[in-house]
Structure formats: C-alpha cells, structure tokens
C-alpha cells in the first residue's frame, strides 16, 4: 500500500500476454556495451550469452572473482571481467570511477546477482540476514550510484516471484527481491533518461539457483517441469526490453497454480518441544498418535504400518515434522539419516522401541560418535555402505537405494557432526580411519561388502580402502562424481562466494533450506546450522588431501560430464581426468560418463543407472 497525492494505492496484478517483439528493442543496440552483475550465475550467464550473440556487442562482467565463466569461453574476446564486490559500498566509489574512466557509458546494466538462504525468522541472526541480502540490496544501491554518474540506457533488476508469493525457505531472497521491485518503480526528480525495469522471474528449469534444488522433492519437480527453458527466458528478456514496463511478473502457469509451488508447513505440527520427557511406550498411544499425524499431513484417510511414507508423498519436510512429533512424545531426538529410503510407520515405531532404555551417554569423542544406520536389511550376504557427501546428510542417496536389488543390504554413514556439532574438525584421512574402524567392528564375518560415496563421500570411501591392512578383503568401490584428484588445491583458494554456492546447492538439493525455514522447530534450525558446519569442515579437510593409488581395489567410477555448478575441477579435460583416475585406480572396471551435472547424478534417471551397474556386480542369484 502507498499514500501518494492524497490517494491510497494498492498494487494489483494485471494478466496479459507478452508478445515476442518483431524488431529489436531500442534499448539493445547491436554495437552496445552492457554491464552485468551476477553474470557467473545461471540466469545472468544466460543473458550474457544472449547479448553476445550479436557479434558487435561487448559485455563487462563484474564479480567477486573477476573470472569469465567457462560456459562463455567462446565469447571471451568480447568479455571484460572486472573483480569487485558490489556489496562493499565503501569501495564502490573507486570501482565506479574506474568503470567511468574505462568505459564512459553503458548501454544497459543487468543486476542478476543474488544468493538464496533461509531459516526460521525468529532465529535469524540480523548480521547473517543482512549479508545474505547484500548482493541484491547493496548491489542495488551500487547500481543506483552508477545511474547517477554514468546514465546507462537501462537498468534491469532481476527479481523473483518469491517477492510476491514468499515461499518457505526464501525469507532473505524474497525480501531482497521485493526491495528490487520497489526501485524498479523509482523515478527521481529530474529523471536522467535511464529506463528502470524489473522482472519477477518464474523458475528456470535448466539453469539458475532453482534448477538443482529439490532433487527428491515432488512439488519442486512439478514446478521445474513447467519452468522456462533458457531460450524462453531470453525471449522474455527481449519482450521486456521492448515493452519497457517498470515491473513484469513472468509466470508459466496461472497464478492460482503458481501459488501452489510455494510451500507452507503442515498445520498441527511443531508442538512446543521439551528437553526431557518420559518415553511413551509404543503400546500407550504413540502408534495412534503418529498414525493420525501422518494421515493428516499426507492427505490420506488411512495408512498401513508397512506403507512407504515416501510413496504416499512424504518429503524431508514431513519427516522433520515427524521428528518433532517424536521428540514431543518421547523426549528422544531422532535424525533424518535414521529413516531409510522406504521408511514406514512400523520402521519408526521400531526405532522408538530401540531407543527406549538406551543410556543417554554423551558422545564427546570421535571414536564414540560414528554410527552406521541400516536402511535395508537385505539377505545379509552382501552389504553396501554409503558414505555421506560434503553436507553430511545421506538423504541424497534415497533414489539410488530404492533401485538396488532387494537382497543387497544398504547401510549409511552420516556425518557424526550432524548429531554432535561440538565435535572438533579432523582431517579426511582421520575421518576415513574412524569410519573404517566403525565399519569393521560392525560388519559380520562372512558377508561380502561394497563401498560407495558421492562427492566428498567418494574421497572418504577411497581413503578407507587405502587404509585397509594388507591381506584384508578389499570391497568393490563405487565412486560417484568424485572431485578431481587435485581439487584440494582449488578448494584451498576458494572464496566465500563459492562456499555459499556449495551450501545452497548441497542443502537445496534435499530441500533442507526450505524445510528449516518453514518448520516451526528449533530442531530444524539447529539441523540446518549443523549442515553448514559439516560443509565448512569437510571442505576444509579436502584442501590438504590428495587421493592415493589403490593398486588392488576394483572400482567403478561415474562422472558427470556437465560443468560443476560451483566451478571446482572445471579446469580438467575429460580425457585427462579419466587418465588421472585410471592411474589412481589400476583395477578400474569401468569409467561411466553421464550427461548430467554434479547434483543431477544422484537423481533419476542416473541414480537408477548407477544402481543397475551395482546390481549387475552381485553374485548370480542376487543381481
């Protein structure tokens, strides 16, 4: 609402088609020079490439790293990369002076910078919230200063539909986008000729922050299915430049449908939790209580105790609600990693029964902390152990585990720091030794075993095999898109911006950010903070580690052929990368390139393809 000239104004959405222009906009001269902020991100990079398809145009790409993205390599001769932090307003005047001296004038400026973050509002740290919004909000102030001094032909503020619809997990992003919307309408006295435009983008299905999020999330996948392609996004950009309206909301569906893609938490969950409570025995009403909650949350009239909750529509949000309910009823805190890929009400009740009577001993040493959780018992002739990725959580393996042969036992090792964030950071080699010790103490004699890991987990699994004593049985090793052998060197130089990108991709890939933000539970927020600590510590442990040669270990390696979303390891050519891993794994059984990126490789259809190869390795009669 706004009061202007004695009138009360209320914004309204006016639907209307956005026709493709028949001629190029006068805002996009064929020989123009354009400044792009956030051009290393998916949408900004796509618009850069679109502008550069006109052979006389130039783009100035401003980012913290000051590097040209690998995807824009074909246009590098017409790209100037400038290193600067648009959120550092104290240094911006000097940067602005250098831009003015070097270029004099920009035909247009695109502000596409931004980071996604989320958590409970009541638990948000004011400083961290401000920093999460900085690239958009302070970047906008930097652009306004540039308008005043350099008068570009236009400024495009790339906003989001979340500014209007909110959405669990998008507090910072939605608020910052709303600020951009306000400035798209800003018309100062003595307007100097710069056209301010704003686009509230719908989801892009091929690129951008949302493209890799919610890998196992059905609602998010439905949203992606109706998202814009990169080509459609470029058409919208051209049409917006022609229409020159101050604010355009681009929705690929009707608005009633669009609102359904912005989740709310289940009503009735999130009871006030207690630190200690007497355990509620299974026979005193807990089964009925959980049954009622699950039916309500899943929208079903009844469920069998053996029904898979995932098949009924549950996701990580539902399971964190379930964890809240369990703690409220029993006083026991459960972890997501304890729920298998086929978790059912019966499995949950069995976990409660197992936890009752356990001593509440404080695990203050790493040797006490490692826990191996069973996801699927199998026939106990063969076991597969899955090692967590860099974020510490193991839910990313759910699609892979679901496609494995039923006779194969599946066990997982989540990062102990998720439960015990006070644990000190350790080296990757020390972690591998602790995991191996726990596995050997846990693994039954006479049962064959296999070891698999994705991302950071692949390095840990490889290191575990390296630590096996001579004469010990070597498992078959499955490495799922491991970092390049020299990635530690790159990680030692990685900046805060790229670390934040890793956080976002790791957590949004399992809807953890959305979950923590939309769940009225301190446990959910603490879990998110534990994920962040795990990610930081595990990345730090990779910086001084290099995989060793395994002369006697049979292995299969699955590699994503699309560029790593946050750039680490992108310097390797695929043929060189294959030779490097072949040198480290002389017994390599197969090198399987898959046409996806680092996060897509653990989702359908690639997870099923990997599972099929694991199944094929099982002895006759099982696979």
XYZ file of C-alpha atoms in Angstrom:
623
model
C 0.000 0.000 0.000
C 1.140 3.575 -0.631
C -0.238 7.060 0.058
C 0.514 9.468 -2.778
C -1.099 12.815 -3.577
C -3.904 12.135 -1.142
C -4.759 8.731 -2.594
C -4.278 5.235 -1.181
C -2.748 2.976 -3.816
C -2.785 -0.798 -3.829
C -0.783 -2.761 -6.432
C -2.640 -5.320 -8.498
C -1.560 -7.999 -10.921
C -2.908 -7.442 -14.408
C -2.663 -10.556 -16.611
C -1.620 -10.138 -20.185
C 0.359 -11.949 -22.875
C 3.912 -10.834 -23.548
C 4.273 -10.901 -27.312
C 7.646 -11.560 -28.897
C 8.998 -8.360 -30.490
C 9.153 -8.150 -34.271
C 12.142 -5.812 -34.125
C 14.924 -5.423 -31.578
C 14.345 -3.004 -28.719
C 15.953 0.416 -28.960
C 17.457 -0.404 -25.547
C 19.607 -3.132 -27.119
C 21.852 -1.550 -29.779
C 23.709 -4.106 -31.870
C 27.058 -2.499 -31.020
C 26.281 -1.781 -27.371
C 28.326 -2.360 -24.230
C 26.490 -3.870 -21.267
C 27.437 -4.297 -17.614
C 26.210 -7.499 -15.951
C 26.291 -8.056 -12.201
C 25.880 -11.704 -11.263
C 26.930 -12.965 -14.670
C 28.545 -16.065 -13.161
C 25.121 -17.317 -12.017
C 22.777 -19.251 -14.264
C 20.344 -16.510 -15.333
C 22.954 -13.764 -15.574
C 25.261 -16.014 -17.587
C 22.435 -16.948 -19.966
C 21.555 -13.292 -20.591
C 25.250 -12.524 -21.175
C 25.416 -15.185 -23.854
C 22.181 -13.921 -25.391
C 23.521 -10.368 -25.676
C 26.811 -11.562 -27.146
C 25.118 -13.407 -29.983
C 25.162 -10.022 -31.704
C 28.758 -10.004 -32.918
C 29.462 -6.324 -32.215
C 28.318 -6.231 -28.607
C 30.580 -6.311 -25.574
C 29.819 -7.336 -22.015
C 31.554 -6.196 -18.846
C 31.164 -8.961 -16.275
C 31.609 -7.806 -12.680
C 32.018 -10.442 -9.962
C 33.978 -11.144 -6.800
C 36.375 -13.460 -8.599
C 36.690 -11.414 -11.756
C 36.736 -14.502 -13.974
C 34.957 -15.349 -17.206
C 32.690 -18.410 -16.755
C 33.796 -21.461 -18.674
C 30.431 -21.573 -20.463
C 31.140 -18.161 -22.033
C 34.573 -19.146 -23.318
C 33.515 -18.803 -26.968
C 32.827 -15.106 -26.363
C 35.848 -14.360 -24.178
C 37.318 -11.870 -26.674
C 34.294 -9.610 -26.163
C 34.010 -10.018 -22.387
C 35.839 -7.843 -19.881
C 35.943 -9.428 -16.419
C 36.153 -6.979 -13.525
C 36.865 -8.113 -9.969
C 34.785 -6.224 -7.416
C 32.287 -6.866 -4.636
C 29.083 -4.927 -5.308
C 28.079 -5.427 -1.670
C 31.151 -3.481 -0.492
C 29.712 0.016 -0.755
C 32.747 1.581 0.931
C 34.932 0.613 -2.035
C 32.293 1.056 -4.709
C 33.082 4.742 -5.476
C 36.608 3.747 -6.526
C 35.266 0.892 -8.682
C 32.725 3.262 -10.202
C 35.430 5.784 -11.018
C 37.450 3.092 -12.791
C 34.402 1.971 -14.774
C 33.617 5.534 -15.798
C 37.192 6.230 -16.892
C 37.455 2.998 -18.865
C 34.019 2.782 -20.480
C 32.400 6.182 -20.150
C 28.895 4.855 -20.781
C 26.956 1.599 -20.647
C 24.023 0.932 -22.927
C 22.493 -1.209 -20.224
C 23.053 -2.736 -16.788
C 21.641 -6.095 -15.669
C 21.576 -6.748 -11.924
C 21.230 -10.548 -11.679
C 23.270 -11.110 -8.510
C 21.732 -12.856 -5.543
C 22.015 -15.708 -3.084
C 19.277 -17.879 -1.634
C 19.127 -18.581 2.093
C 16.587 -19.464 4.734
C 15.828 -20.292 8.322
C 13.247 -19.521 10.965
C 12.599 -15.772 11.157
C 12.705 -15.766 14.936
C 16.121 -17.438 14.883
C 17.726 -15.404 12.114
C 20.893 -13.598 13.066
C 20.496 -9.972 11.929
C 24.041 -9.772 10.597
C 23.797 -13.007 8.605
C 20.402 -11.989 7.253
C 21.851 -8.677 6.085
C 24.812 -10.406 4.452
C 22.543 -12.873 2.656
C 20.599 -9.957 1.174
C 23.680 -7.874 0.440
C 24.348 -8.873 -3.152
C 20.829 -7.802 -4.105
C 20.159 -4.843 -1.814
C 23.611 -3.269 -1.555
C 24.160 -4.211 -5.175
C 21.030 -2.232 -5.999
C 22.440 0.812 -4.171
C 25.665 0.388 -6.132
C 23.655 0.361 -9.371
C 21.734 3.478 -8.348
C 25.052 5.255 -7.753
C 26.162 4.129 -11.207
C 22.933 5.502 -12.735
C 23.610 8.879 -11.166
C 27.135 9.117 -12.561
C 27.066 7.175 -15.852
C 23.405 7.302 -17.032
C 23.112 3.871 -18.668
C 20.379 3.378 -21.244
C 18.535 0.971 -18.980
C 18.858 -0.961 -15.735
C 17.183 -4.350 -15.369
C 16.635 -5.619 -11.836
C 16.232 -9.422 -11.885
C 13.726 -10.201 -9.154
C 11.675 -13.291 -8.344
C 8.086 -14.432 -7.951
C 9.021 -15.136 -4.342
C 8.835 -11.374 -3.741
C 5.056 -11.691 -4.157
C 4.367 -15.247 -3.011
C 7.048 -15.735 -0.351
C 7.712 -19.424 -0.017
C 9.200 -21.409 2.823
C 12.952 -21.110 2.893
C 13.068 -17.880 0.902
C 12.946 -15.207 3.605
C 16.125 -13.382 2.596
C 15.700 -13.898 -1.126
C 12.047 -12.815 -1.171
C 12.678 -9.721 0.933
C 15.656 -8.638 -1.154
C 13.699 -9.205 -4.368
C 10.875 -7.029 -3.039
C 13.370 -4.210 -2.493
C 14.445 -4.514 -6.132
C 10.789 -4.308 -7.180
C 10.437 -1.024 -5.338
C 13.443 0.510 -7.048
C 12.268 -0.647 -10.471
C 9.419 1.863 -9.958
C 11.711 4.600 -8.631
C 11.542 7.775 -10.688
C 13.658 10.527 -9.115
C 13.038 14.185 -9.806
C 14.873 15.334 -12.899
C 14.848 11.838 -14.449
C 18.045 11.494 -16.421
C 16.886 9.143 -19.149
C 17.779 5.769 -17.638
C 14.920 3.290 -18.023
C 14.443 1.191 -14.888
C 12.905 -2.241 -15.417
C 12.147 -5.176 -13.149
C 11.336 -8.797 -13.964
C 9.916 -11.131 -11.323
C 11.170 -14.350 -12.887
C 9.366 -17.658 -12.599
C 11.529 -20.742 -12.171
C 14.064 -21.624 -14.887
C 14.238 -25.361 -15.408
C 17.715 -25.557 -16.982
C 19.775 -23.024 -15.054
C 19.690 -20.664 -12.108
C 19.573 -21.312 -8.358
C 16.400 -23.403 -8.536
C 17.496 -25.741 -11.302
C 19.372 -28.131 -8.994
C 17.265 -27.745 -5.873
C 14.709 -30.189 -4.537
C 16.152 -33.207 -6.349
C 13.947 -35.623 -4.411
C 11.098 -33.174 -3.899
C 7.986 -33.970 -5.941
C 6.468 -30.486 -5.618
C 9.661 -28.834 -6.760
C 9.963 -31.225 -9.677
C 6.416 -30.324 -10.739
C 7.423 -26.674 -10.662
C 10.563 -27.351 -12.687
C 8.504 -29.275 -15.233
C 6.607 -26.091 -16.115
C 9.639 -23.831 -15.759
C 11.149 -21.740 -18.511
C 13.904 -23.003 -20.726
C 16.943 -20.797 -21.251
C 15.684 -19.964 -24.742
C 12.272 -18.946 -23.392
C 13.951 -16.804 -20.758
C 15.873 -14.964 -23.470
C 12.644 -14.399 -25.424
C 11.065 -12.927 -22.280
C 14.084 -10.654 -21.850
C 13.724 -9.359 -25.422
C 9.996 -8.787 -24.957
C 10.551 -6.958 -21.669
C 13.117 -4.697 -23.302
C 10.555 -3.825 -25.960
C 7.593 -3.374 -23.580
C 9.664 -1.226 -21.169
C 7.177 -1.676 -18.316
C 8.593 -0.985 -14.851
C 7.657 -4.401 -13.468
C 6.774 -7.680 -15.147
C 5.877 -10.876 -13.328
C 6.585 -13.838 -15.575
C 4.512 -16.896 -14.699
C 4.420 -20.037 -16.818
C 1.119 -21.085 -15.212
C -2.000 -19.308 -13.984
C -1.439 -17.598 -10.640
C -3.598 -19.994 -8.626
C -1.414 -22.847 -9.833
C 1.753 -20.823 -9.275
C 0.897 -20.227 -5.607
C 0.886 -23.982 -5.010
C 4.612 -24.122 -5.742
C 5.417 -22.022 -2.649
C 5.088 -24.461 0.253
C 3.684 -23.932 3.714
C 4.317 -26.089 6.720
C 1.838 -28.754 7.752
C -0.710 -27.376 10.184
C -0.775 -29.011 13.554
C 2.923 -29.817 13.644
C 5.565 -28.016 15.577
C 4.343 -28.577 19.111
C 6.317 -26.929 21.864
C 9.177 -29.303 22.480
C 10.642 -30.292 25.806
C 14.261 -31.033 26.575
C 13.466 -34.121 28.602
C 10.294 -36.178 28.732
C 9.411 -39.662 29.840
C 9.435 -42.099 26.951
C 5.992 -43.008 25.699
C 5.793 -46.742 25.209
C 4.542 -47.951 21.860
C 1.562 -49.592 23.491
C 0.349 -46.406 25.273
C -0.907 -44.467 22.286
C 2.125 -43.450 20.240
C 1.184 -45.572 17.189
C -2.270 -43.971 17.075
C -0.799 -40.501 17.558
C 1.729 -40.894 14.746
C -0.840 -42.591 12.511
C -3.186 -39.623 12.913
C -0.471 -37.056 12.225
C 0.804 -38.851 9.137
C -2.678 -39.289 7.674
C -3.332 -35.580 8.170
C -0.007 -34.452 6.703
C -0.180 -36.828 3.734
C -3.860 -36.232 2.986
C -4.912 -39.875 3.291
C -7.738 -41.427 5.279
C -5.682 -44.398 6.439
C -2.259 -45.964 6.030
C -0.878 -49.413 6.632
C 2.051 -49.582 9.103
C 4.207 -51.033 6.313
C 3.337 -48.411 3.668
C 6.324 -46.418 2.410
C 5.834 -42.826 3.560
C 7.759 -41.546 0.546
C 5.406 -43.363 -1.828
C 2.489 -41.669 -0.064
C 4.028 -38.256 -0.760
C 6.259 -37.599 2.247
C 9.389 -35.499 1.852
C 12.088 -34.124 4.155
C 9.622 -31.544 5.465
C 7.204 -34.282 6.515
C 9.960 -36.278 8.198
C 11.191 -33.297 10.202
C 7.605 -32.771 11.343
C 7.626 -36.436 12.344
C 10.890 -35.950 14.258
C 9.285 -33.019 16.106
C 6.291 -35.165 16.993
C 8.522 -37.999 18.199
C 10.542 -35.704 20.429
C 7.403 -34.126 21.854
C 6.029 -37.579 22.668
C 9.166 -39.421 23.785
C 11.885 -36.884 24.549
C 14.181 -38.689 22.091
C 15.803 -36.760 19.251
C 15.991 -38.724 16.003
C 17.959 -37.882 12.850
C 16.881 -37.952 9.206
C 19.689 -40.406 8.475
C 17.968 -42.987 10.710
C 14.994 -43.144 8.341
C 15.532 -45.496 5.425
C 14.612 -44.832 1.807
C 11.435 -46.881 2.414
C 10.613 -45.523 5.869
C 7.250 -46.663 7.215
C 5.288 -46.186 10.419
C 6.388 -49.649 11.557
C 10.042 -48.716 10.999
C 9.592 -45.506 13.003
C 7.988 -47.352 15.910
C 10.833 -49.893 15.854
C 13.329 -47.034 16.112
C 11.444 -45.670 19.122
C 11.421 -49.077 20.796
C 15.142 -49.458 20.169
C 15.843 -46.022 21.617
C 13.866 -46.624 24.799
C 16.073 -47.620 27.673
C 19.262 -46.584 25.926
C 21.618 -44.684 28.166
C 21.805 -41.006 27.327
C 25.589 -41.095 27.312
C 27.325 -38.021 25.972
C 29.469 -38.889 22.977
C 32.308 -36.443 23.379
C 34.965 -38.288 21.388
C 35.082 -39.122 17.706
C 35.669 -42.797 18.461
C 32.281 -42.934 20.174
C 30.485 -40.823 17.621
C 30.449 -42.785 14.347
C 27.142 -44.552 13.796
C 26.160 -46.895 10.960
C 22.430 -46.851 10.185
C 20.573 -49.627 8.409
C 18.347 -48.592 5.519
C 17.596 -52.062 4.170
C 18.449 -55.435 5.717
C 18.649 -57.465 2.508
C 19.629 -61.130 2.642
C 22.812 -60.218 4.579
C 25.058 -61.973 2.073
C 26.179 -58.649 0.580
C 26.206 -55.184 2.093
C 26.645 -51.774 0.506
C 27.885 -48.947 2.729
C 27.129 -45.394 1.565
C 29.351 -42.549 2.816
C 27.818 -39.090 3.203
C 28.684 -36.199 0.833
C 30.177 -32.860 1.890
C 26.999 -31.628 3.602
C 26.976 -34.629 5.948
C 23.392 -35.747 5.257
C 22.656 -39.029 3.446
C 19.134 -38.392 2.114
C 20.569 -37.673 -1.350
C 21.091 -41.445 -1.725
C 17.378 -42.226 -1.460
C 16.720 -42.691 -5.196
C 19.851 -44.812 -5.589
C 18.945 -47.038 -2.638
C 15.387 -47.501 -3.901
C 16.655 -49.015 -7.164
C 19.087 -51.523 -5.610
C 18.425 -55.268 -5.580
C 16.304 -56.287 -2.553
C 18.880 -58.896 -1.472
C 21.572 -56.236 -1.092
C 21.784 -54.787 2.411
C 22.112 -50.995 2.492
C 23.799 -49.163 5.360
C 24.689 -45.478 5.596
C 27.202 -43.357 7.485
C 26.058 -39.780 8.061
C 28.470 -37.184 9.389
C 28.508 -37.555 13.205
C 28.770 -33.766 13.467
C 25.120 -33.535 12.412
C 24.236 -35.008 15.817
C 27.231 -33.682 17.699
C 28.186 -30.281 16.268
C 30.645 -29.771 19.118
C 32.983 -32.382 17.615
C 36.312 -30.956 16.538
C 37.214 -30.849 12.868
C 39.511 -33.651 11.709
C 41.458 -34.443 8.579
C 39.923 -36.509 5.808
C 42.394 -39.339 6.488
C 41.462 -39.363 10.192
C 37.777 -39.460 9.265
C 38.384 -42.379 6.896
C 40.168 -44.322 9.658
C 37.345 -43.745 12.140
C 34.702 -44.791 9.613
C 36.710 -47.884 8.685
C 37.152 -48.861 12.345
C 33.406 -48.500 12.954
C 32.569 -50.462 9.811
C 34.930 -53.323 10.637
C 33.545 -53.550 14.168
C 30.009 -53.573 12.784
C 30.367 -55.795 9.716
C 29.539 -59.503 10.218
C 32.068 -62.157 9.246
C 31.360 -63.983 6.023
C 29.366 -61.148 4.464
C 30.795 -59.508 1.347
C 30.836 -55.735 1.300
C 30.874 -52.847 -1.109
C 31.623 -49.190 -0.541
C 30.184 -46.158 -2.319
C 30.404 -42.418 -1.978
C 29.253 -39.339 -3.835
C 31.277 -36.118 -3.948
C 33.274 -35.769 -0.705
C 31.999 -39.232 0.243
C 33.833 -40.708 -2.749
C 37.137 -39.346 -1.459
C 36.432 -40.721 2.033
C 35.487 -44.144 0.638
C 38.663 -44.198 -1.466
C 40.730 -43.279 1.598
C 39.054 -46.051 3.622
C 40.164 -48.611 1.040
C 43.674 -47.184 1.169
C 43.788 -47.778 4.938
C 42.848 -51.450 4.766
C 45.677 -53.619 6.045
C 47.447 -55.998 3.695
C 45.544 -59.247 3.419
C 42.172 -57.700 4.271
C 39.314 -58.232 1.869
C 39.010 -55.284 -0.499
C 35.463 -54.139 -1.280
C 34.243 -53.180 -4.721
C 34.436 -49.387 -4.709
C 31.853 -47.148 -6.405
C 32.899 -43.516 -6.806
C 30.057 -41.195 -7.815
C 31.334 -37.971 -9.383
C 34.314 -37.559 -7.040
C 36.128 -34.220 -7.018
C 39.096 -34.120 -9.387
C 42.282 -35.540 -7.811
C 43.750 -32.042 -7.443
C 40.534 -30.363 -6.261
C 42.061 -29.854 -2.822
C 44.424 -27.281 -4.294
C 41.474 -25.381 -5.748
C 39.463 -25.659 -2.546
C 42.309 -24.071 -0.611
C 41.823 -20.973 -2.791
C 38.025 -20.964 -2.923
C 36.370 -17.714 -1.849
C 33.357 -17.123 0.371
C 31.020 -16.597 -2.592
C 31.738 -20.070 -3.944
C 31.482 -21.643 -0.494
C 27.998 -20.121 -0.219
C 27.121 -21.635 -3.602
C 28.168 -25.064 -2.330
C 25.998 -24.574 0.774
C 22.974 -23.607 -1.309
C 23.321 -26.484 -3.769
C 24.052 -29.088 -1.075
C 21.110 -28.070 1.093
C 18.535 -27.052 -1.502
C 19.176 -30.333 -3.330
C 17.420 -32.016 -0.434
C 15.044 -29.135 0.348
C 16.818 -28.631 3.660
C 16.766 -24.833 3.367
C 13.031 -24.838 2.681
C 12.438 -27.315 5.466
C 14.354 -25.424 8.137
C 12.669 -22.169 7.223
C 9.136 -23.499 7.172
C 9.271 -25.791 10.182
C 8.393 -24.088 13.452
C 11.002 -26.081 15.316
C 14.305 -25.218 16.901
C 15.487 -28.712 15.914
C 15.059 -27.914 12.224
C 17.054 -24.710 12.540
C 19.763 -26.461 14.540
C 19.904 -29.161 11.886
C 20.488 -26.537 9.190
C 23.283 -24.977 11.233
C 24.839 -28.428 11.681
C 24.756 -28.925 7.915
C 26.585 -25.652 7.409
C 29.269 -26.610 9.940
C 29.686 -30.031 8.299
C 30.028 -28.472 4.867
C 32.625 -25.962 6.071
C 34.673 -28.545 7.955
C 34.558 -31.171 5.221
C 35.577 -28.711 2.515
C 38.452 -27.578 4.732
C 39.613 -31.183 5.185
C 39.695 -31.659 1.402
C 42.067 -28.726 0.919
C 45.153 -30.648 2.089
C 44.157 -34.110 0.843
C 45.013 -35.891 -2.381
C 43.648 -39.369 -3.184
C 46.200 -42.191 -3.032
C 46.690 -45.014 -5.501
C 44.734 -48.227 -4.842
C 46.616 -50.950 -6.731
C 44.375 -53.851 -5.650
C 40.891 -52.329 -5.358
C 38.310 -52.999 -8.043
C 36.334 -49.853 -8.717
C 33.714 -48.255 -10.915
C 33.647 -44.517 -11.426
C 30.622 -42.496 -12.535
C 31.419 -38.985 -13.733
C 29.087 -36.075 -14.540
C 30.058 -34.525 -17.871
C 28.297 -31.193 -17.421
C 30.211 -28.362 -15.705
C 30.414 -28.450 -11.944
C 27.842 -25.856 -10.763
C 30.329 -24.123 -8.474
C 33.384 -24.432 -10.709
C 35.766 -26.660 -8.741
C 37.592 -29.079 -11.023
C 36.418 -27.368 -14.210
C 39.994 -26.980 -15.468
C 40.258 -30.703 -16.313
C 39.538 -32.017 -19.778
C 37.513 -35.227 -19.581
C 40.190 -37.385 -21.246
C 42.865 -36.083 -18.851
C 40.575 -36.609 -15.871
C 39.968 -40.213 -16.907
C 43.716 -40.868 -17.201
C 44.337 -39.312 -13.784
C 41.783 -41.570 -12.105
C 42.988 -44.593 -14.077
C 46.466 -44.004 -12.630
C 44.998 -43.946 -9.118
C 42.756 -46.972 -9.761
C 44.676 -49.521 -11.882
C 41.872 -52.063 -11.289
C 39.206 -49.656 -12.576
C 36.405 -51.801 -14.008
C 34.561 -49.006 -15.790
C 34.558 -45.267 -16.369
C 30.959 -44.185 -16.918
C 30.373 -40.605 -18.167
C 26.803 -39.422 -17.520
C 25.160 -36.457 -19.242
C 24.248 -34.531 -16.110
C 25.865 -32.293 -13.502
C 27.222 -32.987 -10.025
C 23.792 -32.815 -8.379
C 21.745 -34.487 -11.082
C 23.875 -37.638 -10.907
C 22.134 -38.830 -7.718
C 18.661 -38.186 -9.160
C 16.584 -40.019 -11.757
C 17.391 -41.423 -14.241
C 21.108 -41.511 -13.417
C 20.693 -42.901 -9.884
C 18.787 -45.857 -11.335
C 21.503 -46.401 -13.944
C 24.180 -46.470 -11.241
C 22.051 -48.878 -9.198
C 21.721 -51.193 -12.199
C 25.513 -51.412 -12.507
C 25.850 -52.158 -8.790
C 23.154 -54.828 -9.101
C 24.967 -56.365 -12.070
C 28.071 -56.852 -9.895
C 26.199 -59.005 -7.390
C 26.806 -62.772 -7.498
C 24.497 -64.840 -9.681
C 21.191 -65.374 -7.943
C 21.180 -61.910 -6.392
C 21.715 -59.377 -9.195
